[in-house]
Every structure is written in C-alpha cells, then in structure tokens.
Short mmCIF file of C-alpha atoms and ligand atoms in Angstrom, two decimals:
data_model
loop_
_atom_site.label_atom_id
_atom_site.label_comp_id
_atom_site.label_asym_id
_atom_site.label_seq_id
_atom_site.Cartn_x
_atom_site.Cartn_y
_atom_site.Cartn_z
CA MET J 1 -24.42 19.43 -32.15
CA GLU J 2 -27.59 20.75 -30.58
CA PHE J 3 -28.48 18.58 -27.65
CA ASP J 4 -32.14 19.17 -28.50
CA PHE J 5 -31.69 17.71 -31.93
CA ILE J 6 -30.20 14.51 -30.54
CA GLN J 7 -32.81 14.20 -27.79
CA ARG J 8 -35.63 14.85 -30.21
CA HIS J 9 -34.65 12.35 -32.86
CA PHE J 10 -32.42 9.73 -31.31
CA ALA J 11 -33.00 9.42 -27.57
CA GLN J 12 -35.64 6.67 -27.77
CA ILE J 13 -34.44 4.30 -30.47
CA GLY J 14 -34.65 0.63 -29.55
CA LYS J 15 -35.10 1.47 -25.88
CA SER J 16 -36.08 -1.99 -24.66
CA VAL J 17 -32.54 -3.40 -24.57
CA GLU J 18 -30.62 -3.11 -21.33
CA VAL J 19 -28.34 -0.06 -21.15
CA ASN J 20 -26.66 1.28 -18.00
CA VAL J 21 -26.02 4.75 -19.40
CA GLY J 22 -27.02 5.63 -22.96
CA ILE J 23 -27.36 8.84 -24.94
CA GLY J 24 -26.64 12.07 -23.10
CA ASP J 25 -23.40 11.50 -21.25
CA ASP J 26 -19.83 11.48 -22.49
CA CYS J 27 -19.81 7.72 -22.94
CA ALA J 28 -22.39 4.98 -22.92
CA LEU J 29 -21.89 2.39 -20.18
CA LEU J 30 -22.80 -1.16 -21.13
CA GLN J 31 -22.67 -4.47 -19.32
CA SER J 32 -21.07 -6.96 -21.69
CA PRO J 33 -22.57 -10.43 -21.28
CA SER J 34 -19.74 -12.27 -23.06
CA THR J 35 -17.52 -11.93 -26.11
CA LEU J 36 -18.74 -9.03 -28.24
CA ALA J 37 -19.14 -9.12 -32.01
CA VAL J 38 -18.49 -5.61 -33.34
CA SER J 39 -18.87 -4.26 -36.86
CA THR J 40 -19.15 -0.91 -38.59
CA ASP J 41 -20.43 0.25 -42.00
CA THR J 42 -20.65 3.64 -43.66
CA LEU J 43 -23.30 4.86 -46.09
CA VAL J 44 -22.37 7.95 -48.13
CA CYS J 45 -24.79 10.06 -50.16
CA GLY J 46 -23.90 9.69 -53.84
CA THR J 47 -22.10 6.38 -53.28
CA HIS J 48 -24.58 4.19 -51.36
CA PHE J 49 -27.76 6.21 -51.67
CA LEU J 50 -29.07 9.24 -53.51
CA GLU J 51 -29.98 12.67 -52.18
CA ASN J 52 -33.68 12.11 -52.89
CA ASP J 53 -33.99 8.57 -51.55
CA ASP J 54 -36.79 8.00 -49.05
CA PRO J 55 -35.17 8.86 -45.66
CA TYR J 56 -37.44 6.41 -43.83
CA LEU J 57 -36.22 3.49 -45.97
CA LEU J 58 -32.67 4.76 -45.62
CA GLY J 59 -32.99 4.59 -41.83
CA TRP J 60 -34.18 1.00 -42.06
CA LYS J 61 -31.46 0.02 -44.49
CA ALA J 62 -28.59 1.74 -42.64
CA LEU J 63 -29.25 -0.42 -39.59
CA ALA J 64 -30.30 -3.54 -41.51
CA VAL J 65 -27.00 -3.79 -43.41
CA ASN J 66 -25.09 -3.52 -40.14
CA LEU J 67 -27.30 -6.11 -38.46
CA SER J 68 -26.58 -8.36 -41.41
CA ASP J 69 -22.93 -8.49 -40.31
CA LEU J 70 -24.00 -9.62 -36.84
CA ALA J 71 -26.27 -12.21 -38.47
CA ALA J 72 -23.37 -13.53 -40.54
CA VAL J 73 -21.39 -14.49 -37.45
CA GLY J 74 -24.45 -15.65 -35.54
CA ALA J 75 -24.36 -12.85 -32.96
CA LYS J 76 -27.31 -11.50 -31.01
CA PRO J 77 -27.84 -7.75 -31.53
CA LEU J 78 -27.46 -5.58 -28.41
CA TRP J 79 -26.40 -1.99 -29.04
CA PHE J 80 -25.41 0.40 -31.80
CA LEU J 81 -23.80 3.80 -32.32
CA LEU J 82 -24.60 6.31 -35.03
CA ALA J 83 -22.15 8.88 -36.40
CA LEU J 84 -24.20 11.18 -38.56
CA SER J 85 -23.08 13.98 -40.79
CA ILE J 86 -25.65 16.35 -42.31
CA PRO J 87 -25.24 19.57 -44.31
CA GLU J 88 -27.49 21.82 -42.20
CA LEU J 89 -30.17 21.93 -39.56
CA ASN J 90 -33.07 23.72 -41.20
CA ALA J 91 -36.71 22.60 -41.24
CA GLU J 92 -36.17 20.42 -44.31
CA TRP J 93 -33.36 18.49 -42.64
CA HIS J 94 -35.29 18.17 -39.41
CA GLU J 95 -38.08 16.51 -41.39
CA LYS J 96 -35.65 14.25 -43.23
CA ILE J 97 -33.94 13.19 -40.02
CA HIS J 98 -37.30 12.68 -38.35
CA LEU J 99 -38.22 10.14 -41.06
CA PHE J 100 -34.73 8.63 -41.04
CA ALA J 101 -35.00 8.10 -37.27
CA LYS J 102 -38.42 6.51 -37.75
CA GLY J 103 -37.01 3.90 -40.16
CA LEU J 104 -34.06 3.35 -37.85
CA ASN J 105 -36.40 2.90 -34.89
CA GLU J 106 -38.59 0.38 -36.69
CA CYS J 107 -35.56 -1.72 -37.58
CA ALA J 108 -34.11 -1.35 -34.07
CA ASN J 109 -37.34 -2.53 -32.45
CA THR J 110 -37.75 -5.41 -34.89
CA TYR J 111 -34.29 -6.80 -34.07
CA LYS J 112 -34.10 -5.64 -30.44
CA ILE J 113 -31.08 -3.40 -30.59
CA ALA J 114 -30.72 -0.07 -28.75
CA LEU J 115 -29.06 3.13 -29.94
CA VAL J 116 -26.66 4.07 -27.14
CA GLY J 117 -24.67 6.96 -28.57
CA GLY J 118 -23.04 8.55 -31.55
CA ASP J 119 -21.89 11.81 -32.96
CA THR J 120 -23.51 14.48 -35.11
CA THR J 121 -21.50 16.84 -37.30
CA ARG J 122 -21.98 19.25 -40.15
CA GLY J 123 -20.86 17.95 -43.53
CA ALA J 124 -21.90 16.04 -46.63
CA TRP J 125 -24.73 13.63 -45.79
CA SER J 126 -23.33 10.32 -44.57
CA MET J 127 -23.74 7.93 -41.70
CA THR J 128 -21.55 5.40 -39.98
CA LEU J 129 -23.16 2.80 -37.77
CA THR J 130 -21.35 0.55 -35.34
CA VAL J 131 -23.20 -2.48 -34.04
CA LEU J 132 -22.35 -4.63 -31.05
CA GLY J 133 -23.73 -8.08 -30.39
CA GLU J 134 -23.33 -11.03 -28.10
CA SER J 135 -21.19 -13.69 -29.71
CA GLN J 136 -20.96 -17.36 -28.83
CA ASN J 137 -19.59 -20.00 -31.21
CA ALA J 138 -19.22 -17.37 -33.92
CA LEU J 139 -19.68 -18.53 -37.51
CA LEU J 140 -16.54 -17.55 -39.38
CA ARG J 141 -15.47 -17.31 -42.99
CA SER J 142 -12.55 -19.58 -42.20
CA GLY J 143 -14.65 -22.46 -40.86
CA ALA J 144 -15.69 -24.31 -44.05
CA LYS J 145 -14.65 -27.96 -44.38
CA GLU J 146 -14.05 -30.19 -47.40
CA GLU J 147 -17.32 -31.76 -48.63
CA ASP J 148 -19.43 -29.08 -46.95
CA ASP J 149 -22.55 -28.20 -48.91
CA ILE J 150 -22.89 -24.56 -49.94
CA TRP J 151 -26.27 -23.06 -49.11
CA LEU J 152 -28.06 -19.81 -49.93
CA SER J 153 -30.82 -18.62 -47.61
CA ASN J 154 -32.69 -16.91 -50.45
CA GLU J 155 -32.70 -16.30 -54.21
CA PRO J 156 -29.69 -14.16 -55.10
CA GLY J 157 -29.65 -11.14 -57.40
CA TRP J 158 -32.93 -9.41 -56.62
CA ALA J 159 -31.43 -6.32 -54.98
CA ALA J 160 -29.10 -5.89 -57.95
CA VAL J 161 -32.11 -6.07 -60.28
CA GLY J 162 -33.77 -3.44 -58.07
CA LEU J 163 -30.70 -1.23 -58.44
CA ASP J 164 -30.88 -1.61 -62.22
CA LEU J 165 -34.53 -0.58 -62.21
CA LYS J 166 -33.53 2.53 -60.32
CA MET J 167 -30.32 3.45 -62.13
CA ASN J 168 -30.33 1.96 -65.63
CA PRO J 169 -33.20 2.81 -67.99
CA HIS J 170 -31.92 0.30 -70.59
CA SER J 171 -31.65 -2.71 -68.28
CA PRO J 172 -33.53 -5.93 -69.15
CA ALA J 173 -34.95 -5.58 -65.62
CA HIS J 174 -37.59 -3.28 -67.08
CA CYS J 175 -39.06 -6.31 -68.94
CA LEU J 176 -40.06 -7.95 -65.65
CA PRO J 177 -43.75 -8.13 -64.71
CA SER J 178 -44.76 -5.59 -62.09
CA HIS J 179 -44.93 -8.00 -59.13
CA LEU J 180 -41.32 -9.06 -59.78
CA LYS J 181 -40.23 -5.45 -60.18
CA GLU J 182 -41.76 -4.81 -56.79
CA ARG J 183 -39.92 -7.77 -55.33
CA ALA J 184 -36.64 -6.39 -56.72
CA GLN J 185 -37.32 -2.90 -55.36
CA ASN J 186 -38.14 -4.28 -51.94
CA ALA J 187 -34.98 -6.37 -51.90
CA LEU J 188 -32.97 -3.22 -52.60
CA ASN J 189 -34.79 -0.78 -50.32
CA ARG J 190 -35.79 -2.92 -47.39
CA PRO J 191 -33.23 -5.67 -46.84
CA ILE J 192 -34.14 -8.20 -44.15
CA PRO J 193 -31.08 -9.07 -42.05
CA GLN J 194 -31.04 -12.79 -41.24
CA VAL J 195 -30.48 -12.34 -37.53
CA ASN J 196 -32.52 -15.29 -36.30
CA LEU J 197 -31.21 -17.58 -38.99
CA GLY J 198 -27.62 -16.66 -38.09
CA LEU J 199 -28.29 -17.44 -34.43
CA THR J 200 -29.94 -20.75 -35.32
CA LEU J 201 -27.12 -21.82 -37.62
CA ARG J 202 -24.54 -21.82 -34.81
CA GLY J 203 -23.54 -25.41 -34.25
CA ILE J 204 -25.12 -26.46 -37.56
CA ALA J 205 -23.15 -24.50 -40.16
CA HIS J 206 -19.35 -24.52 -40.38
CA SER J 207 -19.03 -21.11 -42.01
CA ALA J 208 -21.19 -18.18 -43.07
CA ILE J 209 -21.08 -14.79 -44.73
CA ASP J 210 -23.76 -12.27 -45.60
CA VAL J 211 -24.03 -11.60 -49.32
CA SER J 212 -23.31 -7.89 -49.58
CA ASP J 213 -20.92 -7.77 -52.54
CA GLY J 214 -22.30 -10.64 -54.64
CA ILE J 215 -21.94 -14.41 -54.33
CA GLY J 216 -18.81 -14.46 -56.52
CA GLY J 217 -16.82 -12.22 -54.20
CA ASP J 218 -18.35 -13.33 -50.91
CA LEU J 219 -18.03 -17.05 -51.61
CA ALA J 220 -14.43 -16.49 -52.67
CA HIS J 221 -13.81 -15.00 -49.20
CA ILE J 222 -14.95 -18.24 -47.55
CA ALA J 223 -13.03 -20.38 -50.06
CA ASN J 224 -9.83 -18.39 -49.60
CA GLN J 225 -10.05 -18.12 -45.83
CA SER J 226 -10.90 -21.81 -45.48
CA GLN J 227 -8.26 -22.81 -48.09
CA LEU J 228 -10.78 -24.70 -50.21
CA SER J 229 -12.36 -24.38 -53.66
CA ALA J 230 -16.08 -23.83 -54.09
CA HIS J 231 -17.91 -25.73 -56.85
CA LEU J 232 -21.20 -24.13 -57.88
CA PHE J 233 -23.84 -26.00 -59.91
CA LEU J 234 -26.03 -23.71 -61.96
CA GLN J 235 -28.90 -26.20 -62.13
CA ASN J 236 -29.33 -25.88 -58.36
CA PHE J 237 -29.85 -22.13 -58.49
CA PRO J 238 -33.38 -20.76 -58.21
CA GLN J 239 -35.06 -20.34 -61.58
CA THR J 240 -37.45 -17.42 -60.98
CA LEU J 241 -35.34 -14.75 -62.67
CA LYS J 242 -34.27 -17.05 -65.46
CA LYS J 243 -37.87 -17.94 -66.29
CA ALA J 244 -38.99 -14.33 -66.07
CA LEU J 245 -36.25 -13.13 -68.46
CA PRO J 246 -35.79 -15.99 -70.97
CA GLN J 247 -34.22 -13.63 -73.54
CA HIS J 248 -31.47 -12.52 -71.17
CA PRO J 249 -29.65 -15.57 -69.72
CA GLN J 250 -26.33 -13.75 -69.44
CA TYR J 251 -27.91 -10.87 -67.56
CA VAL J 252 -29.61 -13.27 -65.14
CA LEU J 253 -26.38 -15.14 -64.52
CA GLU J 254 -24.54 -11.92 -63.87
CA LYS J 255 -27.13 -10.65 -61.37
CA MET J 256 -27.29 -13.97 -59.51
CA LEU J 257 -23.54 -14.43 -59.27
CA LEU J 258 -22.31 -10.87 -58.95
CA GLY J 259 -25.28 -8.86 -57.71
CA GLY J 260 -24.67 -7.26 -54.32
CA GLU J 261 -26.80 -6.02 -51.43
CA ASP J 262 -28.97 -9.09 -50.97
CA TYR J 263 -28.04 -9.34 -47.28
CA HIS J 264 -29.00 -12.98 -47.12
CA LEU J 265 -26.70 -15.64 -45.78
CA LEU J 266 -24.41 -17.90 -47.70
CA PHE J 267 -23.29 -20.73 -45.45
CA SER J 268 -21.62 -24.11 -45.51
CA ALA J 269 -22.60 -27.22 -43.58
CA PRO J 270 -21.75 -30.91 -43.69
CA PRO J 271 -24.05 -33.20 -45.73
CA THR J 272 -25.20 -34.83 -42.48
CA GLN J 273 -27.08 -31.58 -41.74
CA ARG J 274 -29.14 -31.57 -44.96
CA ALA J 275 -32.41 -32.79 -43.46
CA HIS J 276 -31.95 -30.46 -40.51
CA ILE J 277 -31.38 -27.46 -42.79
CA GLU J 278 -34.39 -28.34 -44.99
CA ALA J 279 -36.49 -28.45 -41.81
CA LEU J 280 -35.09 -25.06 -40.79
CA ALA J 281 -36.12 -23.58 -44.14
CA LYS J 282 -39.70 -24.69 -43.44
CA GLN J 283 -39.50 -23.26 -39.94
CA PHE J 284 -38.32 -19.93 -41.39
CA ASN J 285 -41.00 -20.13 -44.09
CA ALA J 286 -38.26 -19.83 -46.69
CA SER J 287 -36.56 -21.77 -49.46
CA PHE J 288 -32.89 -22.51 -49.02
CA TYR J 289 -30.83 -23.49 -52.06
CA ARG J 290 -28.04 -26.04 -51.92
CA VAL J 291 -25.98 -24.61 -54.77
CA GLY J 292 -22.60 -26.25 -54.42
CA VAL J 293 -19.93 -28.02 -52.45
CA PHE J 294 -16.47 -27.26 -51.09
CA LYS J 295 -13.60 -29.42 -52.33
CA LYS J 296 -9.84 -29.52 -51.90
CA ARG J 297 -8.18 -26.29 -52.89
CA ALA J 298 -7.36 -26.15 -56.62
CA GLU J 299 -6.15 -23.31 -58.87
CA GLU J 300 -9.38 -21.28 -58.59
CA ALA J 301 -11.42 -20.22 -55.56
CA ILE J 302 -14.68 -20.89 -57.46
CA PHE J 303 -15.56 -23.40 -60.20
CA LEU J 304 -18.84 -22.96 -62.03
CA TRP J 305 -20.59 -25.96 -63.65
CA ASP J 306 -23.48 -25.75 -66.12
CA GLU J 307 -26.56 -27.98 -66.42
CA GLU J 308 -24.65 -30.53 -68.54
CA GLY J 309 -21.80 -30.80 -66.07
CA LYS J 310 -19.48 -28.72 -68.25
CA ARG J 311 -17.23 -26.20 -66.60
CA LEU J 312 -18.34 -22.70 -67.42
CA ASN J 313 -16.02 -19.78 -67.96
CA PRO J 314 -18.35 -16.83 -67.69
CA SER J 315 -17.43 -13.84 -69.82
CA PHE J 316 -17.06 -11.82 -66.63
CA PRO J 317 -14.64 -12.41 -63.80
CA LEU J 318 -16.21 -14.10 -60.78
CA LYS J 319 -15.39 -11.21 -58.54
CA GLY J 320 -17.75 -9.31 -56.32
CA PHE J 321 -18.36 -5.63 -56.07
CA GLU J 322 -15.13 -3.72 -55.70
CA HIS J 323 -15.34 -0.75 -53.44
CA PHE J 324 -12.66 1.28 -55.26
P1 ADP G 1 -19.43 15.05 -27.14
O1 ADP G 1 -19.15 16.50 -27.22
O2 ADP G 1 -19.04 14.41 -25.88
O3 ADP G 1 -18.98 14.30 -28.37
P2 ADP G 1 -22.03 15.21 -28.29
O4 ADP G 1 -22.65 16.56 -28.11
O5 ADP G 1 -21.45 14.85 -29.58
O6 ADP G 1 -21.02 14.98 -27.10
O7 ADP G 1 -23.10 14.10 -27.91
C1 ADP G 1 -23.88 14.18 -26.75
C2 ADP G 1 -24.51 12.85 -26.51
O8 ADP G 1 -25.36 12.52 -27.57
C3 ADP G 1 -23.53 11.69 -26.38
O9 ADP G 1 -24.06 10.81 -25.43
C4 ADP G 1 -23.56 11.07 -27.75
O10 ADP G 1 -23.26 9.68 -27.69
C5 ADP G 1 -24.97 11.33 -28.19
N1 ADP G 1 -25.11 11.49 -29.65
C6 ADP G 1 -24.61 12.46 -30.43
N2 ADP G 1 -24.97 12.30 -31.72
C7 ADP G 1 -25.73 11.19 -31.77
C8 ADP G 1 -26.39 10.48 -32.81
N3 ADP G 1 -26.37 10.88 -34.09
N4 ADP G 1 -27.07 9.36 -32.46
C9 ADP G 1 -27.10 8.94 -31.19
N5 ADP G 1 -26.51 9.56 -30.16
C10 ADP G 1 -25.82 10.68 -30.44
MG1 MG G 2 -19.52 14.33 -30.27
#
C-alpha cells in the first residue's frame, strides 16, 4: 500500500511506549521485558460492524476488544499490529480512515500501547489487530478452585441491549428510559477494557475471563477448563435492567446471561479475598457483583438458582454467542 497513506494515518499511534524500530521497516524490533501475552481479533464489516458505523468509535472498539483479552490475563499492554483491508483509497475512505485512526489513537494513548506495524490491502472492509503485553502471573481460565466466589466487574447485558436498540425495532429495549438507552449504546459502542483491574487482580483472583460472548458461554469456559461446576444465584445479580423492564423478565435474564460484548471481567477468587475485592471495587469506583460459587464438577458446567433457591432451567440453553 501507499507508504504515504500509512505514514499519514498510522505512524504516530500510541507513540509513548518504547519501540526500537516501529512502522516503516520490514519488521518492528521490540525489546521483550518478560513473557509476552499475545492475542488477535478480527472485525469484519457486516459481521461485527456495519458499513455506516461511526469510524471513530470503530477505531476505539477495535483496539478496546483486543486490550480486553490482555486485561483478562492480567497483562500490561505494550504493542499492537494492525492488518487493515479497505475497498479503495479515494477521498471518502481517506476521511473514514482518518477518523478510524483517531479513535484508535485515543484508545492507544489511554491504555499506553503503541502501534508498531501492520499491513494494508485492498478488499472488503475488515481489520485484524494483534496485541502484545507483558505477562507475569497470568490469570488463566484453568485456575479456578473449589469454593471460589464468582465475581462480575460490572452489570452484564448492557452491550447486548445496545445491540438490540440498533438492530431490532421490536425489542423490549425500546421501552427503556432515555438515560438507560444511552448507557446501553455506550456499552456497545465504547467498551472500556479492564486493563488496570486485570493487572490488580493478579495474586488475588484464581481465574479470569473477559465477557465477550456472554456469561453463559464464558463462565462455562472457566468451569470446563478448571473441571468445576459454576453455581449462579439470580438474586445476587444487579437489578437495574430488571427494575427498568418489569414486564420482560425473560428478556432481561437472557440479556444478562447470554448477552455478549460487555468486555468486563468475570473472575473467581477465594472467600478470604472478599473484603479485599470489595475495597478494590471502591478504589475502581465500581460495583462488583458476587454472583456465584464454584463447586465440585457435576453433570452441568453451570447451575442456575432462582430467588427461592430452586434450580432454574431457562428456556434457552446456557451457551454463549456462537461464532458460526
Ligand atoms: P511490506 O511490503 O514489507 O509488507 P508494507 O508496505 O506492507 O511493507 O508496510 C510498510 C510498513 O508499514 C511496515 O513497517 C508495516 O509494518 C507498516 N504498515 C503497513 N500497514 C500498516 C497498518 N495498517 N498499520 C500500521 N502499520 C502498517
Ligand atoms: Mg505488507
């Protein structure tokens, strides 16, 4: 691709982080401080975003969802690569990419990560980002222990409600008051990767995952990889959505348990850490929710219990978003 194009839009993104050789040569040269955490995610037009989505927000989100993977293992962001494919290089696309790069840059500067290289090709609009971070005492999906509490770092389901507002004109989401609609739209468009929380949870939590495909699926990953069963108690879930949509309890349950793209952390920690974790929530100016506990492995990965202590069999399978 035009060298000019790359220089113009991508040469300066997240510059503050140390890079020996960055954009402009055949390879980037980087001094690795320790074990590296590496992850990659692709966003495709028509699958993950729409042609007319705000390119600035898309730039933010493309990096934020990748940073969320670093957050989930408790890694410190260092560098990222961007493989971009765009249909053409006319004035309209220059403007789009200019705004996209602006969103990318804002996210990169917020989380102190530098763009060190990539590739640019002609094709249907899509982007693949690869992030690298410094990893020590990584938080893994396989680390949960029996009797660990199950914590959420935020209210689940809001991004999924935001997606409904955007895509489904008949969704109960349209009954929400405007400030809650705004909250849902923000959750969808401007996810906040929990980088600092992930770093802080090292040595406190036993396991963690970022909620990208819905609690049902993501919690099942921890349960399966730790060979335990997760027990979730509905009365411990946040009540905001439920109170705002009293006529639609099933809808609320579905969004909270299966809604994807929240990019908050779900983590497990021993009960001895409860006070510590509550104090952390205050420090992060957030509410954490202790929604369940891990027990010995039984026939299911996840058991759901209602307010009366009765086991619930929701009318939908407790699976997360399936990519195919
Ligand atoms: P090559 O022919 O070696 O693949 P390119 O012309 O694709 O070189 O890229 C030139 C330089 O620009 C390389 O350093 C590459 O990492 C960087 N680069 C290309 N596309 C992007 C992009 N979308 N974002 C960041 N850096 C890019
Ligand atoms: Mg190339």
